[in-house]
Short mmCIF file of C-alpha atoms in Angstrom, two decimals:
data_model
loop_
_atom_site.label_atom_id
_atom_site.label_comp_id
_atom_site.label_asym_id
_atom_site.label_seq_id
_atom_site.Cartn_x
_atom_site.Cartn_y
_atom_site.Cartn_z
CA MET A 1 0.28 0.09 -0.66
CA VAL A 2 1.79 3.24 -1.35
CA SER A 3 0.82 6.16 1.52
CA ALA A 4 0.01 9.90 1.01
CA GLU A 5 2.47 11.34 1.11
CA VAL A 6 3.73 9.52 -2.01
CA LYS A 7 1.29 9.07 -4.59
CA ILE A 8 -0.15 13.60 -3.57
CA PRO A 9 3.48 14.32 -4.61
CA LEU A 10 3.36 11.32 -6.87
CA SER A 11 0.08 12.37 -8.95
CA ILE A 12 0.95 16.43 -8.63
CA LEU A 13 3.60 15.55 -11.03
CA ALA A 14 2.65 13.09 -13.19
CA VAL A 15 -0.10 16.62 -13.86
CA LEU A 16 2.86 19.13 -14.37
CA VAL A 17 4.69 16.21 -16.44
CA MET A 18 1.22 16.11 -18.85
CA PHE A 19 1.50 19.50 -19.00
CA THR A 20 4.70 20.96 -19.50
CA ASN A 21 4.52 17.93 -22.50
CA GLY A 22 1.36 19.13 -23.92
CA VAL A 23 2.61 22.72 -24.05
CA VAL A 24 5.05 21.94 -25.84
CA CYS A 25 2.89 19.68 -28.44
CA PHE A 26 0.42 22.63 -28.60
CA LEU A 27 3.20 25.20 -29.70
CA VAL A 28 4.82 23.17 -32.43
CA CYS A 29 1.18 22.43 -33.44
CA ILE A 30 -0.23 26.20 -33.40
CA ASN A 31 3.38 28.72 -34.69
CA LYS A 32 4.07 27.67 -37.52
CA ASN A 33 8.24 29.14 -37.24
CA LEU A 34 8.28 25.91 -34.32
CA ARG A 35 6.53 23.22 -37.50
CA THR A 36 10.77 21.79 -38.21
CA TYR A 37 11.03 17.81 -37.80
CA THR A 38 13.82 18.44 -35.41
CA ASN A 39 10.69 19.93 -33.67
CA GLY A 40 8.31 16.76 -35.09
CA PHE A 41 10.81 14.52 -33.35
CA ILE A 42 10.83 16.55 -30.44
CA VAL A 43 7.17 16.64 -30.22
CA SER A 44 7.13 12.56 -30.61
CA LEU A 45 9.29 12.28 -27.99
CA ALA A 46 7.62 14.39 -25.93
CA VAL A 47 4.34 12.22 -26.18
CA SER A 48 5.92 9.62 -24.35
CA ASP A 49 6.97 11.76 -21.57
CA ILE A 50 3.14 12.44 -21.70
CA LEU A 51 2.86 8.80 -21.23
CA VAL A 52 4.99 8.42 -19.00
CA GLY A 53 2.83 11.08 -16.58
CA VAL A 54 -0.75 9.37 -18.11
CA THR A 55 1.34 5.93 -15.55
CA LEU A 56 1.73 7.37 -12.99
CA PHE A 57 -1.42 9.12 -12.71
CA LEU A 58 -3.35 6.16 -13.04
CA GLN A 59 -0.77 4.10 -10.59
CA TYR A 60 -0.76 6.54 -7.66
CA ALA A 61 -3.76 9.21 -8.44
CA LEU A 62 -6.40 6.57 -9.94
CA SER A 63 -4.51 3.96 -7.92
CA VAL A 64 -4.44 1.98 -10.53
CA LYS A 65 -2.89 -1.85 -9.69
CA GLU A 66 -3.09 -3.54 -12.58
CA ALA A 67 0.08 -4.87 -13.34
CA VAL A 68 0.21 -6.06 -17.02
CA THR A 69 -1.14 -2.34 -17.64
CA LEU A 70 0.92 -0.15 -16.65
CA ASN A 71 3.79 -2.51 -17.69
CA ILE A 72 3.79 -1.95 -20.83
CA LEU A 73 2.55 1.53 -21.06
CA TYR A 74 5.59 2.34 -18.49
CA THR A 75 7.69 -0.41 -21.39
CA THR A 76 5.81 1.49 -24.25
CA ALA A 77 7.33 4.71 -22.32
CA LEU A 78 10.90 4.01 -21.94
CA VAL A 79 11.28 2.85 -25.90
CA GLY A 80 10.13 5.16 -27.05
CA SER A 81 11.99 7.81 -25.36
CA VAL A 82 15.13 5.67 -26.73
CA ALA A 83 14.32 5.39 -29.81
CA ASN A 84 12.85 8.85 -30.51
CA LEU A 85 16.74 9.70 -28.68
CA SER A 86 18.74 7.56 -31.24
CA ALA A 87 15.99 9.64 -33.91
CA VAL A 88 16.86 13.07 -33.10
CA THR A 89 20.67 12.10 -32.48
CA PHE A 90 20.50 10.89 -36.38
CA ASP A 91 18.66 14.35 -36.84
CA ARG A 92 21.63 16.27 -35.52
CA TYR A 93 24.27 14.11 -36.67
CA VAL A 94 23.55 13.86 -40.53
CA ALA A 95 21.95 17.81 -40.10
CA CYS A 96 26.08 18.31 -38.91
CA MET A 97 27.64 15.63 -40.51
CA ARG A 98 25.66 15.65 -43.87
CA PRO A 99 24.58 19.40 -44.63
CA PHE A 100 24.25 19.24 -47.75
CA ASN A 101 22.17 16.30 -48.14
CA TYR A 102 20.47 16.75 -45.12
CA ALA A 103 16.57 18.26 -46.18
CA ASN A 104 16.60 14.44 -48.77
CA THR A 105 17.67 12.32 -45.84
CA ILE A 106 15.54 14.08 -43.44
CA VAL A 107 12.45 14.13 -45.66
CA LYS A 108 12.74 11.22 -47.04
CA SER A 109 12.42 9.60 -44.25
CA PHE A 110 10.86 11.36 -41.01
CA PHE A 111 7.77 9.56 -41.02
CA PRO A 112 9.40 5.98 -41.04
CA ILE A 113 11.27 5.80 -38.44
CA VAL A 114 9.00 7.69 -35.91
CA ALA A 115 6.11 4.86 -37.81
CA PHE A 116 9.40 2.57 -36.48
CA CYS A 117 9.56 3.92 -32.89
CA TRP A 118 6.11 3.77 -31.73
CA ILE A 119 5.69 0.17 -32.93
CA MET A 120 9.26 -0.64 -31.47
CA ALA A 121 7.84 0.72 -28.32
CA VAL A 122 4.70 -1.00 -28.63
CA VAL A 123 6.07 -4.58 -30.19
CA CYS A 124 8.48 -4.65 -26.84
CA ALA A 125 5.94 -3.46 -24.38
CA VAL A 126 3.65 -6.50 -25.43
CA LEU A 127 6.20 -9.20 -26.44
CA PRO A 128 6.40 -10.41 -22.78
CA LEU A 129 2.44 -11.28 -22.98
CA SER A 130 3.01 -14.47 -25.49
CA TRP A 131 5.48 -16.41 -22.52
CA THR A 132 3.02 -15.22 -19.63
CA ASP A 133 1.19 -18.82 -18.89
CA SER A 134 3.98 -20.83 -19.91
CA ASP A 135 6.06 -23.15 -18.18
CA VAL A 136 9.03 -21.03 -18.75
CA ALA A 137 7.78 -17.61 -18.40
CA GLY A 138 10.58 -16.53 -15.19
CA PHE A 139 13.58 -17.84 -17.94
CA ALA A 140 11.86 -16.28 -20.67
CA LEU A 141 11.46 -12.77 -19.04
CA ARG A 142 15.17 -12.30 -17.53
CA ILE A 143 16.15 -13.32 -20.48
CA TYR A 144 14.27 -10.39 -22.25
CA GLN A 145 15.38 -8.75 -19.61
CA ILE A 146 18.74 -8.47 -19.98
CA CYS A 147 18.45 -8.60 -24.66
CA ILE A 148 16.13 -4.86 -23.25
CA LEU A 149 18.82 -3.52 -20.94
CA LEU A 150 22.16 -4.18 -24.02
CA LEU A 151 20.19 -3.73 -27.44
CA GLY A 152 17.90 -1.33 -26.13
CA ILE A 153 19.42 0.94 -23.42
CA ALA A 154 23.64 0.14 -23.60
CA ILE A 155 23.55 0.19 -27.33
CA PRO A 156 21.80 2.65 -28.76
CA TYR A 157 23.68 4.76 -25.93
CA VAL A 158 27.22 3.52 -27.00
CA CYS A 159 26.16 4.46 -30.44
CA ILE A 160 24.39 8.49 -29.16
CA PHE A 161 27.42 9.23 -27.53
CA ILE A 162 29.74 8.36 -30.54
CA SER A 163 27.61 10.35 -32.59
CA TYR A 164 28.02 12.92 -29.95
CA VAL A 165 31.28 12.83 -30.59
CA ARG A 166 32.56 13.10 -33.99
CA ILE A 167 29.13 15.96 -33.64
CA SER A 168 31.64 17.51 -32.26
CA ARG A 169 34.99 17.01 -33.75
CA GLN A 170 33.01 18.68 -36.96
CA VAL A 171 31.51 22.00 -35.58
CA ARG A 172 34.11 22.78 -34.14
CA LYS A 173 36.16 22.55 -37.21
CA ILE A 174 34.66 23.86 -38.83
CA VAL A 175 34.45 26.94 -36.61
CA THR A 176 37.62 27.07 -36.48
CA ARG A 177 38.04 26.83 -40.30
CA GLU A 178 35.18 29.94 -40.60
CA ARG A 179 36.44 32.42 -38.56
CA LYS A 180 40.70 32.04 -40.06
CA LEU A 181 38.87 33.01 -42.95
CA VAL A 182 36.86 36.36 -42.13
CA SER A 183 39.88 37.18 -40.22
CA SER A 184 41.85 36.55 -42.98
CA VAL A 185 41.79 39.92 -45.48
CA LYS A 186 40.14 38.16 -48.80
CA ALA A 187 38.10 36.94 -46.78
CA CYS A 188 34.34 36.43 -47.96
CA PRO A 189 32.25 38.44 -45.46
CA ARG A 190 29.03 35.73 -45.74
CA ALA A 191 32.06 32.81 -43.73
CA ASP A 192 31.82 35.16 -40.06
CA LEU A 193 27.73 34.34 -40.67
CA ARG A 194 28.75 30.69 -42.02
CA ALA A 195 30.53 29.67 -38.63
CA ARG A 196 28.44 31.68 -36.77
CA ARG A 197 25.34 28.96 -38.26
CA VAL A 198 27.35 25.88 -37.41
CA SER A 199 27.70 26.76 -33.67
CA SER A 200 24.09 27.26 -33.86
CA GLU A 201 23.51 24.20 -35.00
CA ALA A 202 25.72 23.09 -32.54
CA LYS A 203 23.68 24.64 -30.13
CA VAL A 204 20.91 22.95 -30.46
CA THR A 205 23.14 20.21 -30.19
CA LYS A 206 23.85 20.60 -27.09
CA VAL A 207 20.12 20.42 -26.04
CA PHE A 208 19.55 17.02 -27.26
CA VAL A 209 22.88 15.46 -25.48
CA VAL A 210 21.38 17.22 -22.12
CA ILE A 211 18.21 15.50 -22.84
CA ALA A 212 19.90 12.46 -22.84
CA VAL A 213 22.35 12.72 -20.21
CA MET A 214 19.25 13.66 -17.94
CA PHE A 215 17.00 10.31 -19.14
CA VAL A 216 19.63 8.11 -18.43
CA LEU A 217 19.39 9.51 -14.79
CA SER A 218 15.55 9.02 -14.52
CA TRP A 219 15.55 5.83 -15.42
CA LEU A 220 18.80 4.88 -13.88
CA PRO A 221 16.37 3.22 -10.61
CA ILE A 222 14.58 1.52 -13.15
CA ILE A 223 17.39 0.16 -15.38
CA TRP A 224 19.59 -0.90 -11.74
CA THR A 225 16.31 -2.84 -10.86
CA THR A 226 15.35 -4.76 -13.97
CA LEU A 227 19.32 -5.45 -13.63
CA VAL A 228 19.46 -6.39 -10.10
CA TYR A 229 16.04 -8.44 -10.74
CA ALA A 230 17.21 -10.30 -13.81
CA LEU A 231 20.31 -11.28 -12.53
CA GLY A 232 18.24 -13.03 -9.74
CA LYS A 233 20.34 -10.50 -7.44
CA PRO A 234 17.32 -8.75 -6.20
CA GLN A 235 19.47 -8.22 -2.03
CA LEU A 236 21.74 -5.96 -4.71
CA LEU A 237 18.61 -3.15 -4.79
CA PRO A 238 18.68 -0.92 -1.96
CA LYS A 239 15.10 0.20 -0.17
CA HIS A 240 15.47 3.91 -1.00
CA VAL A 241 15.41 3.24 -4.58
CA ALA A 242 11.98 1.28 -5.32
CA LEU A 243 11.48 5.08 -3.35
CA LEU A 244 13.19 7.27 -5.57
CA SER A 245 12.23 5.36 -8.61
CA PRO A 246 8.92 7.54 -9.65
CA PHE A 247 10.03 10.78 -8.45
CA THR A 248 13.33 10.21 -10.94
CA LEU A 249 10.88 9.32 -14.12
CA ALA A 250 8.48 12.33 -12.81
CA PHE A 251 11.19 15.00 -12.77
CA GLY A 252 13.19 13.84 -16.22
CA SER A 253 9.99 13.96 -17.57
CA ILE A 254 9.38 18.12 -16.92
CA VAL A 255 13.70 18.75 -17.37
CA ASN A 256 12.45 18.46 -20.85
CA PRO A 257 9.66 21.32 -21.36
CA LEU A 258 12.70 23.28 -19.53
CA LEU A 259 15.17 22.31 -22.09
CA TYR A 260 13.43 22.86 -24.84
CA SER A 261 12.14 26.18 -22.89
CA PHE A 262 15.82 27.99 -21.87
CA MET A 263 17.88 26.52 -23.90
CA LYS A 264 16.48 25.45 -27.86
CA PRO A 265 16.86 29.42 -29.44
CA ASP A 266 12.98 28.57 -31.31
CA PHE A 267 11.70 27.76 -28.48
CA LYS A 268 13.56 30.46 -26.95
CA SER A 269 11.73 33.20 -29.82
CA VAL A 270 8.42 31.50 -28.90
CA PHE A 271 8.26 32.05 -25.25
CA ARG A 272 9.46 35.70 -25.30
CA LYS A 273 6.38 36.90 -27.53
CA LEU A 274 4.18 35.21 -25.10
CA PHE A 275 4.80 36.82 -22.22
CA HIS A 276 7.21 39.71 -23.43
CA LEU A 277 3.97 41.25 -26.14
CA ASN A 278 5.28 44.99 -25.62
CA LYS A 279 8.60 44.29 -26.39
CA VAL A 280 8.08 42.01 -29.52
CA PRO A 281 7.13 44.32 -32.04
CA GLN A 282 9.79 46.98 -31.09
CA ARG A 283 11.88 44.48 -32.17
CA SER A 284 10.59 43.18 -35.26
CA ARG A 285 10.68 46.51 -36.39
CA ARG A 286 14.53 47.22 -35.61
CA GLU A 287 15.04 42.95 -37.11
CA GLN A 288 13.62 44.36 -40.57
CA HIS A 289 15.72 47.49 -39.98
CA LEU A 290 18.10 45.57 -40.48
CA SER A 291 17.48 43.42 -42.92
CA ARG A 292 16.23 45.46 -45.19
CA ASN A 293 19.97 47.32 -44.83
CA ASN A 294 21.89 43.78 -45.46
CA THR A 295 20.52 41.99 -47.46
CA SER A 296 24.03 39.72 -47.29
CA GLU A 297 22.72 37.85 -43.96
CA PHE A 298 21.23 34.51 -44.61
CA PRO A 299 18.32 33.71 -42.45
CA ALA A 300 17.70 32.29 -39.50
CA PRO A 301 18.78 28.48 -39.50
CA SER A 302 15.73 25.91 -38.85
CA ALA A 303 15.80 23.32 -35.61
CA VAL A 304 17.01 20.27 -37.03
CA THR A 305 16.71 16.71 -35.09
CA THR A 306 17.23 13.39 -35.12
CA PRO A 307 15.65 9.56 -35.74
CA SER A 308 16.03 6.99 -32.81
CA THR A 309 16.19 3.62 -32.98
CA LEU A 310 15.36 1.22 -29.98
CA ASN A 311 13.92 0.08 -27.34
CA LEU A 312 14.45 -0.75 -23.94
CA GLN A 313 11.20 0.26 -21.89
CA SER A 314 9.58 -3.37 -21.28
CA VAL A 315 12.50 -4.50 -19.45
CA ALA A 316 11.83 -2.13 -16.35
CA LEU A 317 7.65 -2.89 -16.85
CA ILE A 318 7.59 -5.61 -14.75
CA ASN A 319 10.16 -4.15 -12.07
CA ILE A 320 8.13 -0.86 -11.74
CA SER A 321 4.93 -2.50 -10.96
CA GLN A 322 6.92 -4.26 -7.60
CA ILE A 323 8.56 -0.99 -6.65
CA SER A 324 6.04 1.59 -6.81
CA GLY A 325 3.40 -1.37 -5.99
#
């Protein structure tokens, strides 16, 4: 039985998770400037966070105790999150490493990637149902959990890490080269603008690096719980981990929209207009005046996002019910 001291704050956090991520989806839908492929991946990632909020609300606010239902929902959210983070990484990688091929690549692959992410998430979530009544259910579940941890979490995150390391090196190389051109006598006046554009892409990439790190931290208690049960070593699970796991999930899902709002340039611009309406007209007139007198300036680069890959959620399904049930 979960105490009211745990139920009430988790119910409030669940509502905040759904609200903040819902605002992100709403803004992308109503604002033309935010309707980019990168932000399309962000919406898909926000949906997985909303699913976390819905599941926490069902479990703690409505006291739903159906383990199978909760497991499927948690697994779908986990696998969907990893898949969408992988997608974002792919998007960033193509944008920074293959900029001339980015438009064609992302236009052709965006919808298949998003569909693949969610189909994989649902399939992985319902897969354990196929052996629920089997004599080897316990053994099959352990194999399944280990495979999810390796194929759904470890390997995707190794790929994500390698990709961002390569992106970082490429961005530094390009920015250094363009700034050397600017400092030379025969420098093209647009070289500095190209360097700034690459720097802007790098800032967007940093947002997703932080999001990937926050995802690991927020899901780490459940990942550890899954691992110790899969290895048959439940004694390695500290009691406070079971209590903290739903809170870390909620906080991790709330942090993502805040990162978009304060770190991603296009979202920052929209929020400034929403909360500082009196400053928008003056700023717009200045920008219009500058654009008339500086026709050589490039337009602001559109935001980029990355495709996602794997699944790692259902591993945590069985254990999260045991944790917080």
